[in-house]
Amino acid sequence: MSWWQDMVCYEVHPRAFADSDGDGVGDLSGVTARLDHLKDLGADAVWITPFYPSPLADGGYDIADYKGVAEDLGTASDVDELTARAHELGLKLIVDLVPNHTSDRHPWFEEALAAGPGSAERERYLFRPGRGADGELPPNDWQSAFGGPAWTRVPDGEWYCHLHAAEQPDLNWRSHKVRDAFTGVLRHWLDRGVDGFRVDVAHALFKAEGLPDAGPGQHTDPWRNHLMPYYDQDELHPLYREWRALLDTHPAPPGAVAPEDRVMVAESAVFDPARLARYIRPDEMHQAFNFAFLEADWDAAELRRVVDGSFAVPGAAVTWLLSSHDAVRPVTRYGSLRRARAAALLMLALPGSAYLYQGEELGLPQAEIPVDRIRDPLWERSGHTERGRDGARVPLPWSGEEAPYGFTTAPPSRTWLPQPGDWAALTVDAQLRDPDSTLRLYREALRLRRAHPAPDPAAPPTWLSTPGDDVLAFRRGALVCAVNVGSTPVPLTSLALPGHPVLGSAPLDGAVLPADTALWLIDPLSSEGSADDPRH
């Protein structure tokens, strides 16, 4: 079994993680200094969101140099130190690859604007003439995921495609120059010792030939823009087979995992399990994010349907996540910390890999960002109706009684994003002192998860509850999980759960499983039981 099949991967958004130099912005040296937190938590890998040079029109996902390091985050040496420290602690390092679009400040795009229509430079992007008598209308009706048309007109009259912000022009992946350049980017970071890549917007690189209109219905939900028929093209898969072959064979420097142990993860917003499974065939991606689980409501029937659907393709790698830098934090999304804690035990008990987003282990709620501090382009492009994702990207609270809570030595007015004034009880230090804290719950859950691994991370759990129950109960090896998703307590005797309780997301009185509560048990009679548990 490969390490990534049941790994726990911790996502770091570096500008909001830890600041080492007092300028109010988190940086790579700050990440390096705090890697012990991830090790102590029980993570196996760390995924770092983009640290490359960027004008920050979209939180660093508008990249001007794919082989460089943003000045406010550090230097190439800082990347090397981060990589070395992660490997010293036994953590794998995964970095972002953003191949769908560049920044409009990327030299390629600047060259394309200067060269004009019909030039070889413009072939790297999706430039097209407009419609209408004078080309005054966009080439088609596509909409940006951030609101408004997915096209912007340049002074010479042509339009360029951008499925996200206008500052993020989409690349033309039918150009061999683009393809060759990204092979070079992969080689560059493999030579620096990274252990894998998370591929941003992996479903969208190739657009349907002819760029046809999407037609009615595309405006109902801008976040579902990723599911339009001009995405998820068959041409993606030969490309990913090329990349997989490179990962499997390119020599690894000292400290990095062996080539055959590297991992490539698709951020692919494809919700049909059969189509999503095409990305994780044996010679393509290793994993794909399970957005259906992240977006599921707190409803027993829906959660069970999503879990069963996630195992629809036998043998395929399965992932679970409750949050990310793009999602509303679980405490706010589910409506309570109690539910978020129960959801965490549900996720961590399921076979497969789990992705945690920084601050999830602290039970942080979504923060309210003052209008004058909002950075997310959604705010402007939505006409000030969508506040965007900044509320999940607020700097972590590490210690102290008031902002900036040990994140930086700079005053709160200079932090990357403002922190709420009531987070003193949510700091890492405060929660380490509280045996009932969310941080302590995550630490113990990850310890037990490691002590009692799933016999087969690609195999579905064994259901102990029946469809229609408010309690979701299942077994993964020796570990048994029960989650009361209903609104009333359920007598434990009615559940007939095997084993003895070892962990609860909320206090238990011994007789009932309260509403919005999860319980873990270890079955000492299971053939997969672990001697690590002293109660065996």
XYZ file of C-alpha atoms in Angstrom:
536
model
C 0.000 0.000 0.000
C 1.334 3.455 -0.919
C 1.650 6.080 1.816
C -0.775 8.482 0.121
C -3.694 6.029 0.064
C -4.593 6.733 3.685
C -2.562 9.860 4.385
C -3.669 12.893 6.358
C -2.588 15.950 4.375
C -2.623 19.418 5.976
C -3.194 22.408 3.692
C -1.183 25.556 4.444
C -2.139 28.953 3.016
C 1.256 30.558 3.698
C 0.324 34.232 3.939
C -2.137 33.322 6.706
C -0.156 30.650 8.568
C 2.761 32.255 10.428
C 4.844 35.401 9.937
C 8.572 35.157 10.679
C 9.752 38.684 9.878
C 7.124 40.954 11.433
C 5.698 42.467 8.257
C 2.193 41.145 8.981
C 2.254 38.606 6.138
C 2.829 34.913 6.690
C 5.856 33.498 4.891
C 7.746 30.300 4.129
C 10.102 30.671 7.070
C 7.057 30.985 9.295
C 5.720 27.726 7.889
C 9.056 26.017 8.505
C 9.154 27.239 12.101
C 5.656 25.860 12.771
C 5.938 22.466 11.055
C 6.135 20.821 14.482
C 2.458 21.708 14.914
C 1.605 19.551 11.894
C 3.822 16.699 13.078
C 2.339 16.793 16.580
C -1.145 16.897 15.101
C -0.485 13.649 13.254
C -0.302 14.798 9.640
C 1.590 12.789 7.044
C 1.984 15.517 4.420
C 1.714 19.258 3.957
C 0.260 20.921 0.878
C 1.413 24.509 0.357
C -0.817 26.769 -1.747
C 1.008 28.936 -4.334
C 4.111 30.746 -3.119
C 5.147 31.919 -6.589
C 5.446 35.563 -7.741
C 1.946 36.946 -8.225
C 0.148 40.294 -8.349
C -2.382 38.644 -5.966
C -5.475 39.313 -8.024
C -6.692 35.910 -6.782
C -4.801 34.990 -3.644
C -1.671 33.839 -5.473
C -3.440 31.681 -8.057
C -2.560 34.280 -10.693
C 1.060 33.320 -11.266
C 3.670 35.457 -13.009
C 6.601 33.022 -12.667
C 6.060 29.293 -12.093
C 9.650 28.667 -11.013
C 10.106 31.660 -8.723
C 9.229 32.601 -5.134
C 7.180 35.648 -4.176
C 9.314 38.279 -2.447
C 6.902 38.683 0.463
C 7.047 34.933 1.121
C 10.795 34.382 0.936
C 13.459 33.047 -1.380
C 14.407 29.831 -3.143
C 16.592 29.034 -0.129
C 13.535 29.311 2.103
C 11.789 26.714 -0.067
C 14.801 24.438 0.326
C 14.788 24.902 4.106
C 11.057 24.200 4.267
C 11.464 21.060 2.180
C 14.402 19.822 4.247
C 12.629 20.448 7.570
C 9.455 18.733 6.376
C 11.431 15.677 5.321
C 13.364 15.724 8.600
C 10.031 15.500 10.432
C 8.782 12.732 8.173
C 6.316 14.994 6.355
C 5.845 14.825 2.584
C 5.655 18.145 0.711
C 3.010 18.773 -1.948
C 2.940 22.029 -3.933
C 0.373 23.636 -6.195
C 0.552 23.433 -9.974
C -1.741 26.003 -11.625
C -1.873 25.097 -15.327
C -5.255 26.475 -16.427
C -4.246 30.145 -16.408
C -1.388 32.528 -15.764
C -1.341 36.035 -14.380
C -1.905 38.835 -16.865
C 1.546 39.993 -15.679
C 3.185 36.786 -16.886
C 5.765 37.545 -19.626
C 3.849 35.299 -22.023
C 0.703 37.371 -21.753
C 2.557 40.647 -22.002
C 4.233 39.336 -25.163
C 0.864 38.232 -26.528
C -0.653 41.689 -26.035
C 2.312 43.339 -27.704
C 2.431 40.931 -30.656
C -1.144 41.407 -31.790
C -3.783 39.257 -33.537
C -2.633 36.179 -35.398
C 0.783 36.071 -33.740
C 2.486 32.970 -32.406
C 2.594 34.639 -28.993
C -1.205 34.734 -28.837
C -1.414 31.017 -29.580
C -0.418 30.358 -25.972
C -3.775 31.774 -24.849
C -7.389 31.717 -26.031
C -7.671 34.923 -28.052
C -10.671 35.185 -30.370
C -12.463 37.870 -32.445
C -15.721 39.072 -30.998
C -19.233 38.667 -32.312
C -21.490 41.416 -33.553
C -21.086 43.908 -36.412
C -17.852 45.314 -35.004
C -16.748 42.446 -32.800
C -18.164 44.274 -29.826
C -19.715 41.160 -28.265
C -17.811 38.354 -26.493
C -16.992 35.290 -28.615
C -19.498 33.171 -26.677
C -21.788 33.287 -23.650
C -19.414 31.718 -21.111
C -19.439 33.203 -17.633
C -16.537 33.565 -15.227
C -16.659 31.604 -11.981
C -16.080 34.972 -10.296
C -19.031 36.659 -11.985
C -19.488 38.434 -15.308
C -18.367 37.325 -18.773
C -15.441 34.941 -19.140
C -14.002 37.252 -21.814
C -12.179 40.579 -21.766
C -11.538 42.747 -24.839
C -8.085 44.180 -25.519
C -7.423 47.478 -27.341
C -6.857 45.856 -30.757
C -10.377 44.400 -30.632
C -9.707 40.741 -29.821
C -11.019 39.040 -26.712
C -9.246 36.615 -24.383
C -10.846 33.901 -22.275
C -10.581 33.778 -18.478
C -12.737 31.330 -16.560
C -11.790 33.124 -13.355
C -10.686 36.749 -12.878
C -9.820 38.941 -15.857
C -6.275 39.012 -14.468
C -6.081 35.233 -15.024
C -6.026 34.593 -18.792
C -6.587 30.942 -19.687
C -3.855 29.040 -21.481
C -4.320 27.180 -24.754
C -3.398 23.595 -23.922
C -3.432 22.620 -27.578
C -0.201 24.637 -27.901
C 2.927 22.488 -27.735
C 4.794 25.489 -26.283
C 2.496 25.499 -23.259
C 2.771 21.754 -22.854
C 6.565 21.758 -23.042
C 6.894 24.655 -20.633
C 4.880 22.941 -17.927
C 6.920 19.783 -18.287
C 9.841 22.014 -17.393
C 7.969 23.407 -14.380
C 7.313 19.903 -13.067
C 10.957 18.929 -13.500
C 12.092 22.106 -11.723
C 10.150 21.405 -8.541
C 10.891 17.689 -8.561
C 14.572 18.620 -8.659
C 13.953 20.816 -5.574
C 12.658 17.776 -3.680
C 8.883 18.136 -3.644
C 6.955 14.894 -3.214
C 3.909 15.691 -5.273
C 1.585 18.215 -6.873
C -1.962 19.368 -6.358
C -3.228 20.303 -9.841
C -5.506 23.334 -9.754
C -8.714 23.279 -11.844
C -7.572 19.987 -13.341
C -10.823 19.458 -15.263
C -10.703 22.708 -17.236
C -7.421 22.868 -19.157
C -8.892 21.825 -22.506
C -12.084 23.555 -23.623
C -14.517 22.067 -26.140
C -13.425 22.547 -29.758
C -14.996 25.611 -31.309
C -15.772 27.141 -27.895
C -19.558 26.670 -28.278
C -22.129 28.609 -26.291
C -23.057 26.995 -23.003
C -26.700 27.938 -23.419
C -29.436 28.535 -20.817
C -28.905 27.564 -17.210
C -25.240 28.421 -16.795
C -26.000 31.419 -14.597
C -27.957 29.593 -11.890
C -24.912 28.955 -9.695
C -21.541 30.504 -10.606
C -19.637 27.900 -8.573
C -21.096 25.195 -10.816
C -19.477 26.930 -13.791
C -16.918 24.132 -13.603
C -19.490 21.590 -14.759
C -20.360 23.164 -18.072
C -20.035 20.858 -21.094
C -16.926 22.577 -22.423
C -14.910 21.241 -19.453
C -13.822 17.688 -18.616
C -12.543 16.993 -22.145
C -11.024 13.675 -23.214
C -7.781 15.427 -24.199
C -6.943 15.882 -20.537
C -6.109 12.260 -19.965
C -3.175 11.764 -22.365
C -1.639 14.880 -20.789
C -2.009 13.497 -17.277
C -0.534 10.187 -18.396
C 2.531 12.119 -19.583
C 2.819 13.872 -16.237
C 2.358 10.637 -14.305
C 5.120 8.979 -16.314
C 7.392 11.912 -15.490
C 6.632 11.694 -11.765
C 7.225 7.951 -11.799
C 10.656 8.184 -13.434
C 12.295 11.566 -12.784
C 15.211 11.105 -10.342
C 14.579 12.181 -6.753
C 17.102 14.238 -4.768
C 18.173 13.108 -1.280
C 15.373 13.295 1.294
C 12.480 13.213 -1.169
C 10.299 10.166 -1.696
C 11.245 7.699 -4.414
C 9.749 8.498 -7.831
C 7.241 5.650 -7.613
C 5.964 7.063 -4.276
C 5.160 10.581 -5.511
C 1.571 11.761 -5.592
C -0.476 13.904 -7.979
C -3.853 15.172 -6.784
C -6.550 16.595 -9.033
C -8.702 19.523 -8.008
C -11.374 18.344 -10.402
C -14.878 19.681 -9.812
C -16.558 16.739 -11.495
C -19.434 15.309 -9.463
C -20.282 12.235 -11.532
C -18.287 9.448 -9.789
C -17.727 7.556 -13.043
C -16.293 10.588 -14.832
C -14.255 11.648 -11.810
C -12.770 8.148 -11.677
C -11.235 8.697 -15.123
C -8.772 11.130 -13.537
C -7.459 8.514 -11.118
C -6.845 5.596 -13.402
C -3.649 3.654 -12.588
C -1.517 5.659 -15.027
C -2.983 9.149 -14.381
C -3.632 11.083 -11.181
C -3.265 9.287 -7.876
C -6.192 11.096 -6.232
C -8.953 13.624 -6.872
C -10.624 15.868 -4.316
C -14.036 14.664 -3.162
C -16.058 17.863 -3.417
C -19.346 15.997 -3.094
C -18.441 15.163 0.514
C -17.355 18.724 1.291
C -20.619 20.124 -0.050
C -22.976 17.542 1.479
C -25.594 18.865 3.896
C -25.790 17.694 7.486
C -28.287 15.020 6.517
C -27.907 11.297 7.130
C -29.366 10.183 3.806
C -27.239 12.604 1.786
C -24.045 11.791 3.649
C -24.600 8.069 3.196
C -25.330 8.537 -0.494
C -22.101 10.529 -0.946
C -20.019 7.970 0.958
C -21.428 5.092 -1.088
C -20.950 7.045 -4.312
C -17.346 7.778 -3.437
C -16.610 4.047 -3.555
C -18.572 3.491 -6.765
C -15.441 2.647 -8.748
C -13.761 -0.427 -7.209
C -10.145 0.064 -6.243
C -10.061 3.824 -6.909
C -8.344 6.108 -4.405
C -10.822 7.938 -2.160
C -10.329 11.322 -0.496
C -12.295 13.267 2.101
C -12.261 16.938 3.033
C -14.438 19.266 5.088
C -12.765 22.558 4.242
C -10.218 24.377 2.109
C -9.090 27.897 1.298
C -12.082 28.101 -1.096
C -14.809 26.813 1.248
C -16.815 28.218 4.151
C -15.398 26.756 7.338
C -17.330 23.753 8.731
C -18.276 25.433 12.012
C -20.161 28.094 10.063
C -21.336 25.894 7.202
C -22.858 23.258 9.487
C -24.200 25.837 11.905
C -22.300 24.817 15.034
C -18.965 23.678 16.425
C -20.732 20.596 17.765
C -21.631 19.427 14.248
C -18.207 20.309 12.879
C -16.542 18.134 15.526
C -18.877 15.242 14.736
C -18.221 15.672 11.012
C -14.481 15.524 11.697
C -14.782 12.131 13.385
C -16.993 10.927 10.540
C -14.426 11.997 7.949
C -11.390 10.671 9.800
C -13.019 7.263 10.330
C -13.734 6.699 6.643
C -11.238 4.625 4.611
C -9.031 6.700 2.312
C -7.085 9.951 2.607
C -8.163 13.007 4.584
C -7.284 16.615 3.753
C -7.335 19.146 6.588
C -7.238 22.899 6.070
C -5.300 25.077 8.483
C -7.463 26.144 11.411
C -9.932 23.302 10.944
C -8.233 21.520 13.830
C -8.899 24.606 15.984
C -12.607 24.754 15.204
C -12.287 28.230 13.703
C -15.511 29.757 12.370
C -15.705 31.753 9.145
C -14.528 35.268 9.974
C -16.381 38.421 8.960
C -14.022 40.666 6.985
C -14.595 44.434 6.980
C -15.388 45.749 3.529
C -12.238 47.854 3.388
C -10.055 44.773 4.018
C -11.619 42.332 1.509
C -9.115 40.908 -0.970
C -11.160 38.294 -2.827
C -11.972 39.328 -6.460
C -15.466 37.894 -6.021
C -16.406 41.027 -4.071
C -15.822 43.417 -6.953
C -16.870 41.095 -9.784
C -20.162 40.251 -8.066
C -21.087 43.915 -7.703
C -20.473 43.725 -3.946
C -22.985 40.920 -3.400
C -20.526 38.055 -2.709
C -17.980 38.655 0.053
C -15.879 35.763 -1.196
C -13.502 33.392 0.538
C -11.418 35.702 2.717
C -13.288 34.614 5.835
C -11.561 31.227 5.606
C -8.151 32.770 4.960
C -7.725 34.766 8.158
C -4.333 34.298 9.890
C -4.131 31.475 12.416
C -4.248 32.304 16.141
C -1.259 30.746 17.875
C -1.128 32.322 21.338
C -2.067 35.316 23.463
C -5.223 37.084 24.549
C -5.685 39.487 21.661
C -4.949 39.884 17.953
C -2.617 39.108 16.251
C -2.512 36.071 18.575
C 1.137 35.224 17.972
C 0.763 35.155 14.185
C 3.064 38.170 13.788
C 4.767 40.903 15.759
C 3.147 43.502 13.495
C 0.085 45.395 14.771
C -3.355 43.980 13.878
C -3.877 46.749 11.327
C -1.058 45.289 9.240
C -1.933 41.591 9.304
C -2.688 39.880 6.003
C -6.375 39.808 6.922
C -7.913 40.999 10.208
C -8.555 38.463 12.957
C -11.701 38.497 15.115
C -11.357 39.925 18.591
C -12.856 36.886 20.335
C -10.412 34.159 19.281
C -8.296 34.044 22.474
C -9.859 30.726 23.514
C -9.225 29.295 20.027
C -5.445 29.754 19.929
C -3.192 26.733 19.676
C -1.725 27.412 23.117
C -5.130 27.772 24.772
C -6.435 24.584 23.204
C -3.379 22.578 24.182
C -4.225 23.431 27.802
C -7.860 22.346 27.403
C -8.389 18.557 27.373
C -11.791 19.011 25.723
C -10.649 21.358 22.948
C -11.105 20.744 19.256
C -7.327 20.586 18.790
C -7.041 17.840 21.387
C -9.927 16.003 19.690
C -8.131 16.084 16.328
C -4.844 14.970 17.855
C -6.437 11.989 19.554
C -8.469 11.101 16.478
C -5.374 11.098 14.285
C -3.503 8.997 16.839
C -6.281 6.407 16.899
C -6.638 6.510 13.118
C -2.956 5.681 12.740
C -3.112 2.963 15.400
C -6.094 1.315 13.711
C -5.622 1.688 9.954
C -8.192 0.631 7.391
C -7.352 -2.844 6.042
C -7.966 -1.534 2.505
C -8.192 2.278 2.068
C -9.908 1.802 -1.306
C -12.631 -0.487 0.069
C -15.920 0.932 1.389
C -16.704 0.803 5.099
C -19.017 -1.900 6.407
C -22.330 -0.294 7.287
C -23.776 -1.219 10.679
C -26.784 1.086 10.279
C -29.513 0.827 7.668
C -30.571 3.427 5.088
C -33.045 5.840 6.598
C -31.481 5.817 10.069
C -30.501 9.119 11.643
C -27.378 7.424 12.953
C -24.628 6.584 10.482
C -22.696 3.656 11.906
C -19.944 1.760 10.124
C -16.795 -0.239 10.653
C -13.337 0.228 9.108
C -11.289 -2.633 10.449
C -11.173 -2.459 14.223
C -12.464 1.107 14.307
C -16.226 1.601 14.573
C -17.812 5.028 14.069
C -21.339 6.146 14.893
C -22.639 9.645 14.098
C -26.041 10.895 15.213
C -27.058 13.257 12.428
C -30.600 13.509 13.793
C -32.113 16.003 16.220
C -32.811 13.677 19.167
C -30.593 11.466 21.338
C -30.428 7.773 20.462
C -30.004 5.049 23.121
C -26.656 3.347 22.681
C -28.239 -0.009 23.460
C -30.435 0.320 20.353
C -27.359 0.658 18.148
C -25.759 -2.630 19.203
C -22.289 -1.294 18.418
C -19.358 -3.669 18.835
C -16.368 -2.728 20.936
C -15.704 -0.156 23.635
C -15.860 3.664 23.292
C -12.527 5.427 22.920
C -13.428 8.901 21.650
C -16.460 11.166 21.396
C -16.917 14.486 19.659
C -19.022 15.665 22.629
C -19.466 14.452 26.222
C -21.361 11.156 26.544
C -23.427 10.131 29.545
C -22.960 6.457 28.801
C -26.554 5.746 27.871
C -27.286 7.741 24.737
C -25.609 9.155 21.655
C -26.664 12.833 21.703
C -27.748 14.688 18.585
C -24.929 16.018 16.408
C -22.400 13.777 18.127
C -19.957 11.170 16.852
C -18.547 8.234 18.790
C -15.565 6.015 18.035
C -15.227 2.478 19.394
C -12.499 -0.131 19.078
C -13.641 -3.708 18.629
C -11.060 -5.950 20.334
C -12.538 -9.001 18.607
C -11.889 -7.599 15.148
C -9.211 -9.406 13.185
C -7.796 -5.970 12.391
C -7.558 -4.895 16.032
C -4.315 -3.224 17.071
C -2.207 -4.017 20.108
C -1.471 -0.300 20.301
C -4.690 0.115 22.274
C -3.931 -0.845 25.911
C -7.547 -1.933 26.447
C -7.160 -4.935 24.112
